[in-house]
Coordinates of C-alpha atoms in Angstrom, one line a residue:
X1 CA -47.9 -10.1 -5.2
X2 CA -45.1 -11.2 -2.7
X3 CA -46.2 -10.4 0.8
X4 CA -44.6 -10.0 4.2
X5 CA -45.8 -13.6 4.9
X6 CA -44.0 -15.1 1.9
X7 CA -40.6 -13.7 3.1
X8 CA -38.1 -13.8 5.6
X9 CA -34.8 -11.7 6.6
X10 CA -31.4 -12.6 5.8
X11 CA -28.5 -10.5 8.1
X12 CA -25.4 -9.8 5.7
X13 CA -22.7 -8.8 8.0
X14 CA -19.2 -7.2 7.3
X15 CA -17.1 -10.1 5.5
X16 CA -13.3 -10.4 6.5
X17 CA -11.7 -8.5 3.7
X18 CA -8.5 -10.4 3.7
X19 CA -5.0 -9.8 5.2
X20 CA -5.5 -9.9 9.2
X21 CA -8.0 -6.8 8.7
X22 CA -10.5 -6.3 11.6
X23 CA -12.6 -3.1 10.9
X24 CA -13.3 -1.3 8.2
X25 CA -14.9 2.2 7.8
X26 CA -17.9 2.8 5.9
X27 CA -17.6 5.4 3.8
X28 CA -20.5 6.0 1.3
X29 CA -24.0 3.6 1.3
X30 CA -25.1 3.0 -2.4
X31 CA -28.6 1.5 -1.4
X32 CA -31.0 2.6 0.7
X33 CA -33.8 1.2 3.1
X34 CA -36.7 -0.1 0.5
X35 CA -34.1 -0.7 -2.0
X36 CA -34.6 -4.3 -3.8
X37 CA -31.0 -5.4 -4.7
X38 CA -29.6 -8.5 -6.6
X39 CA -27.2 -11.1 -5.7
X40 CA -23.6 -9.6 -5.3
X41 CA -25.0 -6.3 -6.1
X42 CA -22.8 -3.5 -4.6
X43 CA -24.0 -1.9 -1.5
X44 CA -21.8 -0.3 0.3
X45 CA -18.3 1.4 0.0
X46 CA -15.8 1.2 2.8
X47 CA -12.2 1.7 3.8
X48 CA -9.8 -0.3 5.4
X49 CA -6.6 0.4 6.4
X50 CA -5.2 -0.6 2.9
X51 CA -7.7 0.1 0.2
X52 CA -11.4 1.5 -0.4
X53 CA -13.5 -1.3 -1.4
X54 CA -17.4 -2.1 -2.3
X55 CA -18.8 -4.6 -0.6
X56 CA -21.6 -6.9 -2.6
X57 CA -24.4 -8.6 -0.7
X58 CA -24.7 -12.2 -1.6
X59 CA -28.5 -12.0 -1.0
X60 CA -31.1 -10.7 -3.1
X61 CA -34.0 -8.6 -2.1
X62 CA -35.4 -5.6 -0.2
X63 CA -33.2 -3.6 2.2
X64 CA -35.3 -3.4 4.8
X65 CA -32.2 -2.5 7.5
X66 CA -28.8 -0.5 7.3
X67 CA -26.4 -0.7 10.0
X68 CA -23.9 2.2 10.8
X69 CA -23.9 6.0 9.2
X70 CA -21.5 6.6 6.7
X71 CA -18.2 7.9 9.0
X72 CA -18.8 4.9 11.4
X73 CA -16.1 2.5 11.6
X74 CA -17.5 -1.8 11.6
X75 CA -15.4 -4.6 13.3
X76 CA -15.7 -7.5 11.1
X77 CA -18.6 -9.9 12.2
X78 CA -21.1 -6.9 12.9
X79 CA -24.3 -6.5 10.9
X80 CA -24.1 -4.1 7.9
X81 CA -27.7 -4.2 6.5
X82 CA -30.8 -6.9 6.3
X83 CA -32.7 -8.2 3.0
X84 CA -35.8 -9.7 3.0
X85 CA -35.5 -12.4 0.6
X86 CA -38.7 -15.1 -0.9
X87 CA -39.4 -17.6 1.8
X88 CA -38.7 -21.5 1.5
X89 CA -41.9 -22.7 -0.7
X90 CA -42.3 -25.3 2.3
X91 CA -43.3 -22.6 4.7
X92 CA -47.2 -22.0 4.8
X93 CA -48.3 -18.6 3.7
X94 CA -49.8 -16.4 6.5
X95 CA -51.9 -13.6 6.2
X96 CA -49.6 -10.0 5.9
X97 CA -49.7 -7.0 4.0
X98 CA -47.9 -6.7 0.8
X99 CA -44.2 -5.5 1.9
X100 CA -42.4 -2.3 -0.4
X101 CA -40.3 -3.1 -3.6
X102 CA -42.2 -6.6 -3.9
X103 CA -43.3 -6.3 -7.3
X104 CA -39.9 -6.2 -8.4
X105 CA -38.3 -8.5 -6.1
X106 CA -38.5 -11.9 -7.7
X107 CA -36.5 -10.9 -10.3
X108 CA -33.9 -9.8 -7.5
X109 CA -33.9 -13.3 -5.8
X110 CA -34.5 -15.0 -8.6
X111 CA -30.8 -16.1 -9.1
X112 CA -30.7 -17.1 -5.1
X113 CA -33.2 -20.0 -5.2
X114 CA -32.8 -23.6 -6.4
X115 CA -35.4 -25.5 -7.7
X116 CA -36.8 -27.0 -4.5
X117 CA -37.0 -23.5 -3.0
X118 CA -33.9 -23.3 -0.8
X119 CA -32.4 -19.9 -0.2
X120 CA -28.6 -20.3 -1.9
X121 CA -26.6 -17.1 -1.8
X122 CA -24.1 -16.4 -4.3
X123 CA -21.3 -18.0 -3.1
X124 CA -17.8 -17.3 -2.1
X125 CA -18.0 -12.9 -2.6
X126 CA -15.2 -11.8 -0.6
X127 CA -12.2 -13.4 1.3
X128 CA -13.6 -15.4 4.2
X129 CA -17.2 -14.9 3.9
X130 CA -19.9 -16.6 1.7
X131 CA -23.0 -18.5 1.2
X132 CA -22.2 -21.5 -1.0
X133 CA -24.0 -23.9 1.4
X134 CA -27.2 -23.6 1.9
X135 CA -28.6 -21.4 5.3
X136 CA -30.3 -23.0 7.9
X137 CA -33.7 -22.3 8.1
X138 CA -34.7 -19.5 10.6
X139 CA -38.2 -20.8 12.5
X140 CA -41.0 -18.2 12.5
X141 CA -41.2 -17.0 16.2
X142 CA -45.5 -16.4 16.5
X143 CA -46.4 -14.3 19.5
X144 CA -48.3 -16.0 22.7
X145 CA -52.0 -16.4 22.4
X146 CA -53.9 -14.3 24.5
X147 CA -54.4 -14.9 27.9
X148 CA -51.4 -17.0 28.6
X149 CA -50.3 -17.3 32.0
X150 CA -47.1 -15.9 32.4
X151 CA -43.8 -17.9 33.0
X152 CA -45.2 -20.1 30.4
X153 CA -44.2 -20.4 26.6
X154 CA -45.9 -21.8 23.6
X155 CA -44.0 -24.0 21.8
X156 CA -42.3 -21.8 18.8
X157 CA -41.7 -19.0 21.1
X158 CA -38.0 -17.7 22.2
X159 CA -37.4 -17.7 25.6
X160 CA -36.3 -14.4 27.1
X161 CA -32.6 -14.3 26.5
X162 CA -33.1 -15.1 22.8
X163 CA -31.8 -11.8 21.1
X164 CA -32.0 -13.3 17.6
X165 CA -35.2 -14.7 16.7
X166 CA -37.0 -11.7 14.8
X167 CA -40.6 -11.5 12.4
X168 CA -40.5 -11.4 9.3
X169 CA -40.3 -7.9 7.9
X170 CA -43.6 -6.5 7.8
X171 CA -45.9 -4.2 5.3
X172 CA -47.7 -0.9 7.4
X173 CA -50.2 -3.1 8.5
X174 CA -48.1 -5.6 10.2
X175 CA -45.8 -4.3 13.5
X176 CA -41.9 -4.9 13.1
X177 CA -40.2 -6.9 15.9
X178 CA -37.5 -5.3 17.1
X179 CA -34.5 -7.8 18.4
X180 CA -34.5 -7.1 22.4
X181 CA -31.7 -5.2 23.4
X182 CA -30.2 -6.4 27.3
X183 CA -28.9 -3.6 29.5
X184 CA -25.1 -3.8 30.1
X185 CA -24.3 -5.8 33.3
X186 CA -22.9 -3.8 35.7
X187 CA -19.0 -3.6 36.6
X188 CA -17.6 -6.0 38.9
X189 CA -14.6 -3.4 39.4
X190 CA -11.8 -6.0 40.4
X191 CA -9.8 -4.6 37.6
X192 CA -9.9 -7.8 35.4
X193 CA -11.6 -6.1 32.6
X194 CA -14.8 -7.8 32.6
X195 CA -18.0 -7.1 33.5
X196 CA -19.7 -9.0 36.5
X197 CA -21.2 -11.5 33.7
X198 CA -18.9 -11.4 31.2
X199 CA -15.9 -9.7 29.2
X200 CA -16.2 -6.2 28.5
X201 CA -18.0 -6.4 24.9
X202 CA -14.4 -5.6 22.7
X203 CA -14.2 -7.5 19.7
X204 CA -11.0 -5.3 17.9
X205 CA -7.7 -5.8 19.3
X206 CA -7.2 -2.4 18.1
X207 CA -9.9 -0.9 20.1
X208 CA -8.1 -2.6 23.3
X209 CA -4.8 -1.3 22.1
X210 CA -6.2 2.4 21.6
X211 CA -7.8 2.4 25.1
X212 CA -4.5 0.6 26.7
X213 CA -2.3 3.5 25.4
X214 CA -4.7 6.1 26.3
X215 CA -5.6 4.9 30.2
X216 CA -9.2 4.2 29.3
X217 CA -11.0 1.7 31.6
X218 CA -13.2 0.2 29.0
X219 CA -15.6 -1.1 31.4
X220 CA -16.9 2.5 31.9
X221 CA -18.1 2.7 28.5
X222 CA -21.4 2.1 26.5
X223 CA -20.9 1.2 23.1
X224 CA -22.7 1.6 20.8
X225 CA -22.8 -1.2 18.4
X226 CA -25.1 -4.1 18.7
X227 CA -25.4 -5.8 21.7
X228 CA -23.8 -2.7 23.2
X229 CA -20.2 -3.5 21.4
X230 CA -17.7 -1.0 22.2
X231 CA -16.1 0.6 19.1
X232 CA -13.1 2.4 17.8
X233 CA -15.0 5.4 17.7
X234 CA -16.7 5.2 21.2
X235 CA -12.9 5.0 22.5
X236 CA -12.2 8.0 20.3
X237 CA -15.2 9.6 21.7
X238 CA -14.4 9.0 25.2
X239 CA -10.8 10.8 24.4
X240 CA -11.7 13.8 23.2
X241 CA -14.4 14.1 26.0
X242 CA -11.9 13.3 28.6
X243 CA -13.7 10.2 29.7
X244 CA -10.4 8.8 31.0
X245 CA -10.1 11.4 33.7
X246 CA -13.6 10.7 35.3
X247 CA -13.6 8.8 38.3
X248 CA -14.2 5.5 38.7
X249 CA -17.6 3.4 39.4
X250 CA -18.6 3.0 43.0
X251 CA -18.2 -0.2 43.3
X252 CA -13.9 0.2 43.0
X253 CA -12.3 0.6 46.4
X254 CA -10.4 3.6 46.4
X255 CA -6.9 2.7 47.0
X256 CA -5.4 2.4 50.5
X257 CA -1.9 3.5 52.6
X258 CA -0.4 1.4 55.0
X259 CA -2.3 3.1 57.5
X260 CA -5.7 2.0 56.3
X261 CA -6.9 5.5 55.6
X262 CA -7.3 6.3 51.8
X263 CA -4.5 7.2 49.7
X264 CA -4.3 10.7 48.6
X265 CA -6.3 11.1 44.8
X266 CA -3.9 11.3 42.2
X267 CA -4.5 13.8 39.6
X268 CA -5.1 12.6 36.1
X269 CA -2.1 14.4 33.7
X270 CA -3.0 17.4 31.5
X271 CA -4.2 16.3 27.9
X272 CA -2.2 18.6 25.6
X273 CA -4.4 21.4 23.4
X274 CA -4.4 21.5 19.8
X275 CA -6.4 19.6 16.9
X276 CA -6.5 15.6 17.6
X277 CA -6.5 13.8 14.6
X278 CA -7.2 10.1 14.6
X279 CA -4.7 7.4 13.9
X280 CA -6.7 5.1 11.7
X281 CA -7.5 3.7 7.7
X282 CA -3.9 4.1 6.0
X283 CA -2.8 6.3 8.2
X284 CA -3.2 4.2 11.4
X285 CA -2.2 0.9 9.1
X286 CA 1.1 3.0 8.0
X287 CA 1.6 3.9 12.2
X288 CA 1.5 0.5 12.9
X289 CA 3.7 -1.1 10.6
X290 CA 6.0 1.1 10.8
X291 CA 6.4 1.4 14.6
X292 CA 6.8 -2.7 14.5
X293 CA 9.5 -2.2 12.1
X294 CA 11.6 0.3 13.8
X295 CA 10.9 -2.3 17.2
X296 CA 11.9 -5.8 15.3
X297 CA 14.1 -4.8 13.0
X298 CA 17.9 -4.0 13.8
X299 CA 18.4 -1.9 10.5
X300 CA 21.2 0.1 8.6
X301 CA 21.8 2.2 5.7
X302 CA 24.3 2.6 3.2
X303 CA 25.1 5.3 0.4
X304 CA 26.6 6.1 -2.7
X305 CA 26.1 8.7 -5.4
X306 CA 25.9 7.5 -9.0
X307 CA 26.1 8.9 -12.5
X308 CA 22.9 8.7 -13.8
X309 CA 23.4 10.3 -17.4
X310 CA 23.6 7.4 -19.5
X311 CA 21.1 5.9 -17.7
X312 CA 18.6 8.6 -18.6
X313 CA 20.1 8.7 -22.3
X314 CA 19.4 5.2 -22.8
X315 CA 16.0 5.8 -21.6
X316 CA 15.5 8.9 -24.1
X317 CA 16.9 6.9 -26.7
X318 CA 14.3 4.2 -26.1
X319 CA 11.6 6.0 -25.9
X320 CA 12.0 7.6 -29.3
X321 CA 12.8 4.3 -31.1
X322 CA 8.9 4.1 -31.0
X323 CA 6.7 1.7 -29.2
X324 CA 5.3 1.8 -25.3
X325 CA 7.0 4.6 -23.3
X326 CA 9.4 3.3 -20.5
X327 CA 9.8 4.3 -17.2
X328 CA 12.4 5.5 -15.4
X329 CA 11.1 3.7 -12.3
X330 CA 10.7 0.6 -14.4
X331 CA 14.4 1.1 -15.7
X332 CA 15.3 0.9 -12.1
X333 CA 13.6 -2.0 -11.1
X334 CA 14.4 -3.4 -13.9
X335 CA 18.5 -2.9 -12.1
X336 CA 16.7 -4.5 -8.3
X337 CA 15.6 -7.5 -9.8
X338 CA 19.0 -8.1 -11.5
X339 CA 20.9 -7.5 -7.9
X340 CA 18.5 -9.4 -6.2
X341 CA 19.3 -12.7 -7.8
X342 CA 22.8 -12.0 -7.5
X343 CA 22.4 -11.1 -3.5
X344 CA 19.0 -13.5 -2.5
X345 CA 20.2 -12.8 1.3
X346 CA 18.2 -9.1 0.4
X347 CA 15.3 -11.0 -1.2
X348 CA 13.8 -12.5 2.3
X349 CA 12.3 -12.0 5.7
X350 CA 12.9 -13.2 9.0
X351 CA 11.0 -16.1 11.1
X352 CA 11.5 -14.8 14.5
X353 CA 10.0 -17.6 16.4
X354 CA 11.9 -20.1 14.3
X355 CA 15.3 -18.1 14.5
X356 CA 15.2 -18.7 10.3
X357 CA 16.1 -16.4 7.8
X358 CA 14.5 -17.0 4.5
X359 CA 15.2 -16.8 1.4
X360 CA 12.0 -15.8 -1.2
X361 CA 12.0 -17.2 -4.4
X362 CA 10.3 -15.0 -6.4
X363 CA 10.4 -10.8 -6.2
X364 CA 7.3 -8.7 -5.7
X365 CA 8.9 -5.2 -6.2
X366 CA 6.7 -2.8 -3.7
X367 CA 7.0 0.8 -4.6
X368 CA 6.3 3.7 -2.0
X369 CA 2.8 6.1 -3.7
X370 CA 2.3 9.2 -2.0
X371 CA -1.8 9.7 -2.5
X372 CA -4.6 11.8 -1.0
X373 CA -5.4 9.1 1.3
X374 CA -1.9 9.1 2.7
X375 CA 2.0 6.6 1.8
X376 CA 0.8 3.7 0.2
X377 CA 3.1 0.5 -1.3
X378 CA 1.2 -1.1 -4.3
X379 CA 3.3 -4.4 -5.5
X380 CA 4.4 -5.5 -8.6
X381 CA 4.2 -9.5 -8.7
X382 CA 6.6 -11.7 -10.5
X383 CA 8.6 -8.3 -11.1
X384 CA 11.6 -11.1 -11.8
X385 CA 9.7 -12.5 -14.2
X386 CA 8.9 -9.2 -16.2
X387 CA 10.9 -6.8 -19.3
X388 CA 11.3 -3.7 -18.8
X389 CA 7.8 -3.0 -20.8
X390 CA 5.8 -5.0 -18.6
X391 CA 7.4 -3.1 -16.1
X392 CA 6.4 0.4 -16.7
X393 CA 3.0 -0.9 -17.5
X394 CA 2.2 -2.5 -13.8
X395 CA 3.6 0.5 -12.4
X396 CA 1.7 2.7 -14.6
X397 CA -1.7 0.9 -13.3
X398 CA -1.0 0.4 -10.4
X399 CA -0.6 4.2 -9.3
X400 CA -3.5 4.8 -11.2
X401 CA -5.4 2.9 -9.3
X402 CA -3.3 4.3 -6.1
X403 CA -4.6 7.6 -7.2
X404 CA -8.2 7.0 -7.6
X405 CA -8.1 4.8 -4.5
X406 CA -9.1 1.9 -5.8
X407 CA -6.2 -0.1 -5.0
X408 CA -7.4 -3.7 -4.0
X409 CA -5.8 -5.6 -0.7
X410 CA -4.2 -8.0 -3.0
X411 CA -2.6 -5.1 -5.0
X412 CA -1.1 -4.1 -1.2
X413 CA 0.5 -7.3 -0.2
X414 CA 2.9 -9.6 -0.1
X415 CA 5.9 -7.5 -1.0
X416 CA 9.1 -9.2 -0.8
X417 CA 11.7 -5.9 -1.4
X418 CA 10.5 -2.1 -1.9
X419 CA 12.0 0.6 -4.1
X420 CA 11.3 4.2 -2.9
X421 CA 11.9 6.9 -5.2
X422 CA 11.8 10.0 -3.0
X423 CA 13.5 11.7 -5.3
X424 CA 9.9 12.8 -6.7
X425 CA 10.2 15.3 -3.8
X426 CA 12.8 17.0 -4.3
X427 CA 14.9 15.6 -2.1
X428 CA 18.4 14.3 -2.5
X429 CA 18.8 11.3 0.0
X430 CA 16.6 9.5 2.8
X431 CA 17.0 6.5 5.2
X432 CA 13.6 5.0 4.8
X433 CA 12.0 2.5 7.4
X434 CA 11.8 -1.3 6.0
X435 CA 8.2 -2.3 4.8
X436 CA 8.1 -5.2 7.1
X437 CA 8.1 -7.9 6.9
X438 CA 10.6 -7.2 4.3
X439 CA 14.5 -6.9 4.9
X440 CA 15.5 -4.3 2.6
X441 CA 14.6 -0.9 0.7
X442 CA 16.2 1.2 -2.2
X443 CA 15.8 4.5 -2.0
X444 CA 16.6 6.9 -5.1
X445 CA 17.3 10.5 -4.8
X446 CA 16.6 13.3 -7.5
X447 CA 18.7 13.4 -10.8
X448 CA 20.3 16.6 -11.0
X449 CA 23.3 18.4 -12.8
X450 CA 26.1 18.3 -10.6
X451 CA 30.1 18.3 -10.8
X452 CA 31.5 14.9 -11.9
X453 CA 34.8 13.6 -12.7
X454 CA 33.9 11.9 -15.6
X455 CA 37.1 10.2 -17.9
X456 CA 39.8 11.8 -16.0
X457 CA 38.2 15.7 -16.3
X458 CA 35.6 17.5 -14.6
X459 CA 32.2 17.9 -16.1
X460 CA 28.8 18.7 -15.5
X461 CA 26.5 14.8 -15.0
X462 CA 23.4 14.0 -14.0
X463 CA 23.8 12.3 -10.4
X464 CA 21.8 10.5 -8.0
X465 CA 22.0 9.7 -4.7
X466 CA 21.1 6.0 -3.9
X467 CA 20.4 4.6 -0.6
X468 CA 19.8 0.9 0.9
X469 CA 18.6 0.4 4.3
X470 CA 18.8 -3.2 4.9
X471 CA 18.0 -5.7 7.6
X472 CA 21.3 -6.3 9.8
X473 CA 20.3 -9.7 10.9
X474 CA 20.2 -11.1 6.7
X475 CA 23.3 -9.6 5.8
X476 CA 25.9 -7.8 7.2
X477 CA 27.7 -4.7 5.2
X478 CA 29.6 -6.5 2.8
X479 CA 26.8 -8.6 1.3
X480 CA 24.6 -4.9 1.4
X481 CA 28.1 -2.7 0.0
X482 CA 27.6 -5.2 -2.8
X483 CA 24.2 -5.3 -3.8
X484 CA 24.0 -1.3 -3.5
X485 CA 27.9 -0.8 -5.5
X486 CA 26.2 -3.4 -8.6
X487 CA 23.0 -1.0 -8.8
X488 CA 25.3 1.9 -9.0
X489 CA 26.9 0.2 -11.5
X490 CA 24.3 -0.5 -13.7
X491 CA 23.3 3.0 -13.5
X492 CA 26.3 4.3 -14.6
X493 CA 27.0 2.1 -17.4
X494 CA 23.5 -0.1 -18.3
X495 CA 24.7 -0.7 -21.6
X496 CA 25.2 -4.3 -21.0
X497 CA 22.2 -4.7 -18.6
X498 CA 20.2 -3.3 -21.2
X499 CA 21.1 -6.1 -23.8
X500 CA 18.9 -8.7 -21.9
X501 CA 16.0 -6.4 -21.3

């Protein structure tokens, strides 16, 4: 039987996810305290501000600790849950009670151990984080013996600022060791944001940004991670109580006139009724982005309505010919990639800093998803490199996947142009934002019968309305007239586009 002597806790904290993320939400728990789990086993399902993803723990063994309710929102770094894994076979057993789940736990960490007994995780799980190396051995902290004067410290035992050093997890018979938690130091109210022994405990630039907008002195706040860490939701807390109209601590001189007598109190603006809903996940991500864009990006649009019927006939006539069904969408990207590598100035971003415009090589075709979770782009890589099959199939998966939310950050990224078909909503024509860092976007309008000079008499077509907003400092209108007048082209008359497909 494994007991509480023969193990010792490993902390699995909230990996970086990839992509610049620095919180994530956790959204549903799938183990529970008492739990034994195996290596990379999933336990626990969260959402960032591009996907919903499960997070595997690279350690095997009992949960004996979950950090955060489901709803709470993790900066990257901070403690999710702890395991109690087998000990290293070099550490001498001590007496404990047997500890829960450890008649099935060697098969759990069985895969974690090498044959020496060293604790080896599972290796490289998620972006940034792992446990290929071996851990460093944590030293078993033994209480003081009896009767020791105080001031003094037997040798094994933290001193009193060490927060880390914990016992082993126990069985009933054996307290639990809780990690000492400091009070916050008090304010040293000179207004340079830190306390009077340190920064005010803000790991998220976003949680700075949130109370910077809002006129939220941080340093009046207890938060409530570990360590007292403020969070996103102690800020949104603090909001919705009004927290930013209190008055500040004592020890801030209130201001003073000229005269030396104190200024008149200024009264804190009325906060505006109604429902408050939170800016954050894909709705904050989409704020963001699109806020930089509209701020970096000196953009125009261009127009033109197109003839769309033999475009949708040679689709039709494709699609009963037998064999996978084709996409209108994938018909039309099919048109971008073609324009793009006859107008690369479209296919690039800009480096700022550098004052360099450049040119991408390949395309990753991003397509705008409307889904219950709110506008995401899912990207098709190597869309140059793809037929018009290959296409349709990508885009089939990938809003599949936008639909059930389980889109991963790599299926989000590292678009290089975006076609938006808003003509799903009924709507004729748009001037979309640019995905940045991208310079361009091709928005399509809804197919429908309209009057149409067609071969010198009016008729009845199918036309579309398609738009290009572009990224003035890449091109200027004549390199963006062209690009969008060859797609309108190939619209009207993809006969000989077709032949290569």
């Amino acid at each position: 039987m494994t007991r509480a002597s023969d193990m010792f806790s490993r902390e699995f904290r909230l990996p970086d996810l990839g992509e610049g993320l620095t919180e994530a939400e956790i959204v549903r728990w799938l183990v529970q305290v008492g739990d034994v789990v195996a290596v990379d086993q999933p336990v626990v399902e969260v959402e960032t501000a591009k996907a919903m993803v499960e997070v595997p723990c690279p350690y095997g063994g009992v949960v004996t600790a979950r950090y955060g309710d489901e709803g709470t929102e993790l900066p990257v770094g901070s403690p999710l849950l702890t395991v109690a894994v087998g000990a290293p076979s070099s550490t001498a057993p001590d007496a404990g009670a047997a500890v829960p789940g450890a008649a099935t736990l060697g098969a759990a960490v069985s895969g974690t151990r090498t044959s020496g007994g060293e604790d080896e995780g599972s290796g490289n799980v998620l972006v940034g984080y792992g446990t290929q190396a071996p851990a460093a051995r944590r030293r078993r902290v033994r209480p003081p013996a009896p009767g020791a004067a105080a001031g003094h410290r037997s040798p094994g035992t933290p001193s009193p600022v060490d927060r880390t050093a914990a016992a082993p997890p126990a069985g009933p018979a054996t307290p639990v060791r809780r990690p000492v938690r400091e009070e916050p130091p008090p304010v040293d109210g000179d207004g340079s944001g830190r306390r009077a022994d340190g920064p005010v405990p803000v790991i998220s630039p976003l949680v700075r940004r949130l109370a910077r907008e809002n006129g939220l002195d941080l340093r009046q706040l207890a938060g409530s991670g570990p360590d007292g860490l403020i969070t996103r939701a102690d800020v949104e807390h603090a909001l919705r109580t009004g927290a930013s109209a209190q008055s500040a601590p004592s020890a801030v001189r209130p201001p003073q006139s000229p005269t030396g007598a104190p200024a008149p109190a200024t009264t804190a603006p009325a906060r505006a009724s109604g429902t408050r809903v939170p800016l954050k996940g894909v709705r904050g991500a989409v704020a963001d982005k699109l806020s930089r864009s509209r701020r970096e990006i000196p953009d125009a649009t261009c127009w033109v309505d197109a003839d769309a019927t033999e475009l949708t006939r040679a689709r039709r006539w494709m699609n009963e010919a037998g064999g996978p069904k084709i996409s209108l969408l994938a018909l039309l990207a099919r048109i971008c990639t073609s324009a793009l590598a006859r107008f690369p100035e479209l296919n690039s971003t800009v480096d700022a800093d550098a004052r360099e415009v450049v040119r991408l090589d390949e395309v990753h075709l991003g397509f705008a998803a409307q889904t219950e979770r709110g506008l995401v782009v899912p990207v098709v890589k190597g869309a140059h490199t793809r037929d018009t099959e290959s296409l349709s199939a990508e885009f089939a998966r990938l809003t599949e996947a936008a639909r059930t939310g389980t889109l991963t950050p790599a299926d989000l990224t590292g678009g290089t142009f975006t076609l938006n078909n808003y003509g799903v909503f009924g709507v004729d024509g748009s001037t979309p934002i640019i995905n940045h860092p991208e310079a361009a976007m091709l928005g399509v309008g809804r197919i429908v019968p309209k009057p149409w000079v067609h071969e010198g008499e009016l008729a009845v077509r199918q036309v579309v309305q398609l738009s290009l907003t572009f990224d003035h400092r890449v091109c200027d209108g004549g390199t963006a007239g062209g690009f969008l007048r060859y797609v309108a082209d190939c619209v009207e008359q993809p006969a000989v586009l077709l032949r290569t497909l």
